[in-house]
PDB file of C-alpha atoms in Angstrom:
ATOM      1  CA  MET A   1    -239.915  47.067 -55.784  1.00 45.00           C
ATOM      2  CA  SER A   2    -242.533  47.354 -53.656  1.00 48.00           C
ATOM      3  CA  ALA A   3    -242.049  45.621 -50.158  1.00 45.00           C
ATOM      4  CA  ASP A   4    -244.134  43.312 -50.391  1.00 52.00           C
ATOM      5  CA  SER A   5    -243.008  42.151 -53.816  1.00 56.00           C
ATOM      6  CA  SER A   6    -240.824  38.814 -52.749  1.00 61.00           C
ATOM      7  CA  ALA A   7    -244.061  37.517 -52.812  1.00 77.00           C
ATOM      8  CA  GLU A   8    -245.468  38.430 -56.133  1.00 89.00           C
ATOM      9  CA  SER A   9    -245.108  35.425 -59.403  1.00 94.00           C
ATOM     10  CA  TRP A  10    -242.878  36.753 -62.269  1.00 96.00           C
ATOM     11  CA  TYR A  11    -246.421  37.004 -63.941  1.00 97.00           C
ATOM     12  CA  GLU A  12    -247.117  39.074 -61.497  1.00 97.00           C
ATOM     13  CA  ALA A  13    -244.296  41.642 -61.850  1.00 97.00           C
ATOM     14  CA  VAL A  14    -244.151  41.288 -65.675  1.00 98.00           C
ATOM     15  CA  VAL A  15    -248.262  43.324 -65.873  1.00 98.00           C
ATOM     16  CA  ARG A  16    -246.495  45.564 -62.876  1.00 97.00           C
ATOM     17  CA  ALA A  17    -244.376  46.452 -65.732  1.00 97.00           C
ATOM     18  CA  LEU A  18    -246.216  46.271 -68.480  1.00 98.00           C
ATOM     19  CA  LYS A  19    -248.291  49.009 -67.028  1.00 98.00           C
ATOM     20  CA  ALA A  20    -245.388  51.530 -65.882  1.00 98.00           C
ATOM     21  CA  ASN A  21    -244.770  51.511 -69.443  1.00 98.00           C
ATOM     22  CA  ASP A  22    -247.824  52.315 -70.548  1.00 98.00           C
ATOM     23  CA  VAL A  23    -248.525  48.310 -72.892  1.00 98.00           C
ATOM     24  CA  LYS A  24    -252.019  48.640 -72.885  1.00 98.00           C
ATOM     25  CA  LEU A  25    -252.404  46.089 -75.661  1.00 98.00           C
ATOM     26  CA  VAL A  26    -251.523  42.480 -75.474  1.00 98.00           C
ATOM     27  CA  THR A  27    -251.307  39.510 -78.227  1.00 98.00           C
ATOM     28  CA  TYR A  28    -250.763  36.510 -77.714  1.00 97.00           C
ATOM     29  CA  VAL A  29    -251.330  33.225 -79.569  1.00 95.00           C
ATOM     30  CA  PRO A  30    -252.044  30.140 -76.755  1.00 93.00           C
ATOM     31  CA  ASP A  31    -248.814  28.327 -74.656  1.00 91.00           C
ATOM     32  CA  ASN A  32    -249.024  26.312 -71.199  1.00 91.00           C
ATOM     33  CA  VAL A  33    -245.986  28.885 -69.486  1.00 93.00           C
ATOM     34  CA  LEU A  34    -247.874  31.788 -70.247  1.00 96.00           C
ATOM     35  CA  ALA A  35    -250.774  30.606 -69.794  1.00 96.00           C
ATOM     36  CA  PRO A  36    -250.779  32.489 -65.844  1.00 96.00           C
ATOM     37  CA  LEU A  37    -249.560  35.873 -67.163  1.00 97.00           C
ATOM     38  CA  ILE A  38    -252.173  35.530 -71.016  1.00 98.00           C
ATOM     39  CA  ARG A  39    -255.349  34.942 -67.050  1.00 97.00           C
ATOM     40  CA  LEU A  40    -254.546  38.554 -65.520  1.00 98.00           C
ATOM     41  CA  VAL A  41    -254.682  40.757 -68.637  1.00 98.00           C
ATOM     42  CA  HIS A  42    -257.312  38.788 -69.558  1.00 98.00           C
ATOM     43  CA  ASP A  43    -258.824  39.372 -66.248  1.00 98.00           C
ATOM     44  CA  ASP A  44    -257.374  43.080 -66.101  1.00 98.00           C
ATOM     45  CA  PRO A  45    -259.827  46.436 -67.505  1.00 98.00           C
ATOM     46  CA  TYR A  46    -256.543  47.796 -68.179  1.00 98.00           C
ATOM     47  CA  PHE A  47    -255.679  45.474 -71.430  1.00 98.00           C
ATOM     48  CA  THR A  48    -257.062  45.353 -74.628  1.00 98.00           C
ATOM     49  CA  VAL A  49    -256.278  41.435 -74.891  1.00 98.00           C
ATOM     50  CA  VAL A  50    -256.657  39.925 -79.062  1.00 98.00           C
ATOM     51  CA  CYS A  51    -255.503  35.794 -79.218  1.00 97.00           C
ATOM     52  CA  PRO A  52    -254.669  36.147 -83.002  1.00 97.00           C
ATOM     53  CA  ALA A  53    -253.852  32.437 -84.839  1.00 96.00           C
ATOM     54  CA  ARG A  54    -250.572  33.135 -85.743  1.00 96.00           C
ATOM     55  CA  GLU A  55    -247.874  34.427 -84.202  1.00 96.00           C
ATOM     56  CA  GLU A  56    -247.220  37.276 -87.265  1.00 96.00           C
ATOM     57  CA  GLU A  57    -250.973  37.791 -87.237  1.00 97.00           C
ATOM     58  CA  ALA A  58    -250.256  38.942 -83.483  1.00 98.00           C
ATOM     59  CA  VAL A  59    -247.131  41.334 -84.219  1.00 98.00           C
ATOM     60  CA  GLY A  60    -249.228  42.824 -86.700  1.00 97.00           C
ATOM     61  CA  ILE A  61    -252.022  43.340 -84.389  1.00 98.00           C
ATOM     62  CA  ALA A  62    -248.929  45.173 -81.722  1.00 98.00           C
ATOM     63  CA  ALA A  63    -247.208  46.999 -85.296  1.00 98.00           C
ATOM     64  CA  GLY A  64    -250.489  48.186 -86.328  1.00 98.00           C
ATOM     65  CA  ALA A  65    -251.519  49.465 -82.758  1.00 98.00           C
ATOM     66  CA  TYR A  66    -248.026  51.517 -82.062  1.00 98.00           C
ATOM     67  CA  MET A  67    -248.393  52.952 -86.088  1.00 97.00           C
ATOM     68  CA  GLY A  68    -252.368  54.366 -84.158  1.00 97.00           C
ATOM     69  CA  GLY A  69    -250.493  55.430 -80.712  1.00 97.00           C
ATOM     70  CA  MET A  70    -250.850  52.250 -78.476  1.00 98.00           C
ATOM     71  CA  ARG A  71    -247.538  50.491 -76.927  1.00 98.00           C
ATOM     72  CA  GLY A  72    -248.492  46.573 -77.103  1.00 98.00           C
ATOM     73  CA  ILE A  73    -246.146  43.453 -76.389  1.00 98.00           C
ATOM     74  CA  VAL A  74    -246.410  40.227 -78.189  1.00 98.00           C
ATOM     75  CA  LEU A  75    -246.345  36.974 -76.121  1.00 98.00           C
ATOM     76  CA  MET A  76    -245.748  33.547 -77.528  1.00 96.00           C
ATOM     77  CA  GLN A  77    -243.321  30.104 -76.753  1.00 92.00           C
ATOM     78  CA  THR A  78    -240.136  29.197 -78.417  1.00 89.00           C
ATOM     79  CA  SER A  79    -242.154  27.306 -81.412  1.00 88.00           C
ATOM     80  CA  GLY A  80    -243.734  30.060 -82.629  1.00 90.00           C
ATOM     81  CA  PHE A  81    -241.005  32.493 -82.324  1.00 92.00           C
ATOM     82  CA  ALA A  82    -239.886  29.924 -85.922  1.00 90.00           C
ATOM     83  CA  THR A  83    -242.814  31.849 -87.707  1.00 92.00           C
ATOM     84  CA  LEU A  84    -241.355  35.064 -87.215  1.00 94.00           C
ATOM     85  CA  PRO A  85    -237.984  35.845 -89.046  1.00 94.00           C
ATOM     86  CA  ASN A  86    -239.868  36.780 -92.530  1.00 95.00           C
ATOM     87  CA  VAL A  87    -241.719  39.677 -90.840  1.00 96.00           C
ATOM     88  CA  LEU A  88    -239.484  40.668 -88.460  1.00 96.00           C
ATOM     89  CA  ALA A  89    -236.431  41.101 -91.642  1.00 96.00           C
ATOM     90  CA  SER A  90    -239.358  42.864 -93.815  1.00 96.00           C
ATOM     91  CA  LEU A  91    -241.658  44.690 -91.629  1.00 96.00           C
ATOM     92  CA  LEU A  92    -240.571  45.511 -87.488  1.00 96.00           C
ATOM     93  CA  SER A  93    -236.956  46.180 -88.090  1.00 95.00           C
ATOM     94  CA  PRO A  94    -236.586  48.327 -90.918  1.00 95.00           C
ATOM     95  CA  TYR A  95    -239.579  50.088 -90.479  1.00 96.00           C
ATOM     96  CA  ARG A  96    -238.362  50.968 -87.113  1.00 96.00           C
ATOM     97  CA  ILE A  97    -241.862  49.197 -85.586  1.00 97.00           C
ATOM     98  CA  PRO A  98    -240.931  49.137 -81.550  1.00 97.00           C
ATOM     99  CA  VAL A  99    -242.755  45.861 -80.337  1.00 98.00           C
ATOM    100  CA  PRO A 100    -241.708  44.001 -77.304  1.00 98.00           C
ATOM    101  CA  MET A 101    -241.865  40.357 -77.272  1.00 98.00           C
ATOM    102  CA  MET A 102    -242.313  38.407 -74.440  1.00 98.00           C
ATOM    103  CA  ILE A 103    -240.692  34.354 -75.213  1.00 96.00           C
ATOM    104  CA  SER A 104    -241.070  31.308 -73.048  1.00 91.00           C
ATOM    105  CA  GLU A 105    -238.027  29.503 -73.807  1.00 87.00           C
ATOM    106  CA  ARG A 106    -238.479  25.649 -74.185  1.00 76.00           C
ATOM    107  CA  GLY A 107    -236.416  23.265 -75.855  1.00 60.00           C
ATOM    108  CA  ALA A 108    -233.955  23.944 -73.515  1.00 69.00           C
ATOM    109  CA  MET A 109    -233.496  22.113 -69.593  1.00 65.00           C
ATOM    110  CA  GLY A 110    -234.676  18.876 -70.529  1.00 65.00           C
ATOM    111  CA  ASP A 111    -236.917  19.115 -72.991  1.00 66.00           C
ATOM    112  CA  PHE A 112    -238.376  16.180 -74.798  1.00 68.00           C
ATOM    113  CA  GLN A 113    -240.032  17.502 -77.969  1.00 70.00           C
ATOM    114  CA  LEU A 114    -237.292  18.166 -80.715  1.00 69.00           C
ATOM    115  CA  GLY A 115    -238.769  20.512 -82.419  1.00 71.00           C
ATOM    116  CA  GLN A 116    -238.828  22.637 -79.592  1.00 74.00           C
ATOM    117  CA  VAL A 117    -234.799  21.948 -78.990  1.00 67.00           C
ATOM    118  CA  MET A 118    -234.126  22.866 -82.910  1.00 71.00           C
ATOM    119  CA  VAL A 119    -236.524  26.086 -82.440  1.00 76.00           C
ATOM    120  CA  CYS A 120    -233.937  26.865 -79.079  1.00 73.00           C
ATOM    121  CA  ARG A 121    -230.582  26.446 -80.723  1.00 77.00           C
ATOM    122  CA  THR A 122    -231.724  28.969 -83.562  1.00 82.00           C
ATOM    123  CA  MET A 123    -233.708  31.760 -81.481  1.00 87.00           C
ATOM    124  CA  ARG A 124    -231.078  33.701 -80.490  1.00 90.00           C
ATOM    125  CA  PRO A 125    -229.092  33.246 -83.480  1.00 93.00           C
ATOM    126  CA  VAL A 126    -231.420  34.977 -85.381  1.00 93.00           C
ATOM    127  CA  LEU A 127    -232.441  37.506 -83.121  1.00 95.00           C
ATOM    128  CA  THR A 128    -228.702  38.397 -83.194  1.00 96.00           C
ATOM    129  CA  ALA A 129    -228.683  38.516 -86.820  1.00 95.00           C
ATOM    130  CA  LEU A 130    -231.896  40.804 -86.949  1.00 95.00           C
ATOM    131  CA  GLY A 131    -229.463  43.024 -84.883  1.00 95.00           C
ATOM    132  CA  ILE A 132    -232.952  42.549 -82.365  1.00 96.00           C
ATOM    133  CA  PRO A 133    -231.895  43.230 -79.083  1.00 96.00           C
ATOM    134  CA  HIS A 134    -232.844  40.256 -76.802  1.00 96.00           C
ATOM    135  CA  PHE A 135    -233.134  39.626 -72.907  1.00 96.00           C
ATOM    136  CA  ALA A 136    -233.734  36.081 -70.857  1.00 95.00           C
ATOM    137  CA  ILE A 137    -234.913  36.436 -67.557  1.00 96.00           C
ATOM    138  CA  GLU A 138    -233.842  33.781 -65.166  1.00 94.00           C
ATOM    139  CA  ARG A 139    -234.914  35.402 -61.415  1.00 94.00           C
ATOM    140  CA  ARG A 140    -237.764  36.654 -60.550  1.00 95.00           C
ATOM    141  CA  ASP A 141    -235.830  39.047 -59.103  1.00 95.00           C
ATOM    142  CA  ASP A 142    -234.726  40.216 -62.269  1.00 96.00           C
ATOM    143  CA  VAL A 143    -238.722  40.324 -63.657  1.00 96.00           C
ATOM    144  CA  GLU A 144    -239.451  43.817 -63.012  1.00 96.00           C
ATOM    145  CA  PHE A 145    -236.280  45.938 -64.275  1.00 97.00           C
ATOM    146  CA  VAL A 146    -236.067  43.576 -67.524  1.00 97.00           C
ATOM    147  CA  VAL A 147    -239.358  43.924 -68.865  1.00 98.00           C
ATOM    148  CA  GLY A 148    -239.384  47.417 -67.636  1.00 97.00           C
ATOM    149  CA  SER A 149    -236.346  48.244 -69.507  1.00 97.00           C
ATOM    150  CA  MET A 150    -236.521  46.185 -73.098  1.00 97.00           C
ATOM    151  CA  ILE A 151    -240.000  47.836 -73.047  1.00 98.00           C
ATOM    152  CA  SER A 152    -238.533  51.335 -72.449  1.00 97.00           C
ATOM    153  CA  GLN A 153    -235.321  50.910 -75.026  1.00 97.00           C
ATOM    154  CA  ALA A 154    -237.993  49.682 -77.288  1.00 97.00           C
ATOM    155  CA  TYR A 155    -239.979  52.771 -77.766  1.00 97.00           C
ATOM    156  CA  ALA A 156    -236.733  54.515 -76.926  1.00 97.00           C
ATOM    157  CA  THR A 157    -234.824  53.646 -79.679  1.00 97.00           C
ATOM    158  CA  GLN A 158    -238.059  52.136 -82.035  1.00 97.00           C
ATOM    159  CA  GLU A 159    -236.714  49.107 -82.790  1.00 96.00           C
ATOM    160  CA  PRO A 160    -238.280  45.652 -82.228  1.00 97.00           C
ATOM    161  CA  ALA A 161    -236.220  43.331 -78.311  1.00 97.00           C
ATOM    162  CA  ALA A 162    -237.328  40.361 -76.969  1.00 97.00           C
ATOM    163  CA  MET A 163    -237.656  38.961 -73.835  1.00 97.00           C
ATOM    164  CA  ILE A 164    -237.540  35.442 -72.917  1.00 95.00           C
ATOM    165  CA  LEU A 165    -238.092  34.193 -70.058  1.00 95.00           C
ATOM    166  CA  SER A 166    -236.450  31.258 -69.116  1.00 92.00           C
ATOM    167  CA  PRO A 167    -236.866  27.578 -67.108  1.00 90.00           C
ATOM    168  CA  LEU A 168    -235.338  28.951 -64.727  1.00 89.00           C
ATOM    169  CA  LEU A 169    -237.727  30.946 -64.070  1.00 92.00           C
ATOM    170  CA  THR A 170    -241.234  30.185 -64.958  1.00 90.00           C
ATOM    171  CA  LYS A 171    -240.601  26.220 -64.287  1.00 84.00           C
ATOM    172  CA  LYS A 172    -239.679  27.173 -60.405  1.00 59.00           C
ATOM    173  CA  PRO A 173    -242.264  27.035 -58.266  1.00 53.00           C
ATOM    174  CA  PRO A 174    -243.548  29.491 -55.694  1.00 49.00           C
ATOM    175  CA  THR A 175    -242.693  30.307 -52.673  1.00 50.00           C
ATOM    176  CA  PRO A 176    -243.911  28.603 -49.403  1.00 52.00           C
ATOM    177  CA  ALA A 177    -244.298  33.331 -48.972  1.00 51.00           C
ATOM    178  CA  ALA A 178    -246.009  33.356 -52.196  1.00 47.00           C
ATOM    179  CA  ALA A 179    -248.391  30.563 -52.065  1.00 46.00           C
ATOM    180  CA  ALA A 180    -249.193  31.207 -49.060  1.00 50.00           C
ATOM    181  CA  ALA A 181    -249.762  35.067 -50.303  1.00 49.00           C
ATOM    182  CA  ARG A 182    -252.580  34.034 -53.097  1.00 47.00           C
TER     183      ARG A 182
END
């Protein structure tokens, strides 16, 4: 972590970790929680950014990029994850394709949308049942380490991995130091 990284937002730390791990492709389905991260990668010429219509397509694009020698990541929200068990079980896991996924956790901590709540309850058990490593990031100080470690592990073991962005991380207002730095 650099000396001035304490003023850095969670999404700026994610971008730094992606670059440090040579992840150049970002596929995503739009999400309000991920919007600041999505804006950053769109504005950075380092990244190739693709916005397909569905999460399964995003996974397929990232899997194809891997087969072509490019590292990618898929960004989505919890409800989008609900569309993925088939592609995870029939493509990524059996063919050992390392596609890191970053999932903004919805349906927890007072969320009023029943659909989000139901999917949130099933997300971790599905990941566990499929043998896909996953970790929830709750603190800004852990972002760079967890993102970097999960991406590194995915490519070293040739299997997908999921990073879950907790509302404890994404819903917190920026610190006064971070707000002043912008």
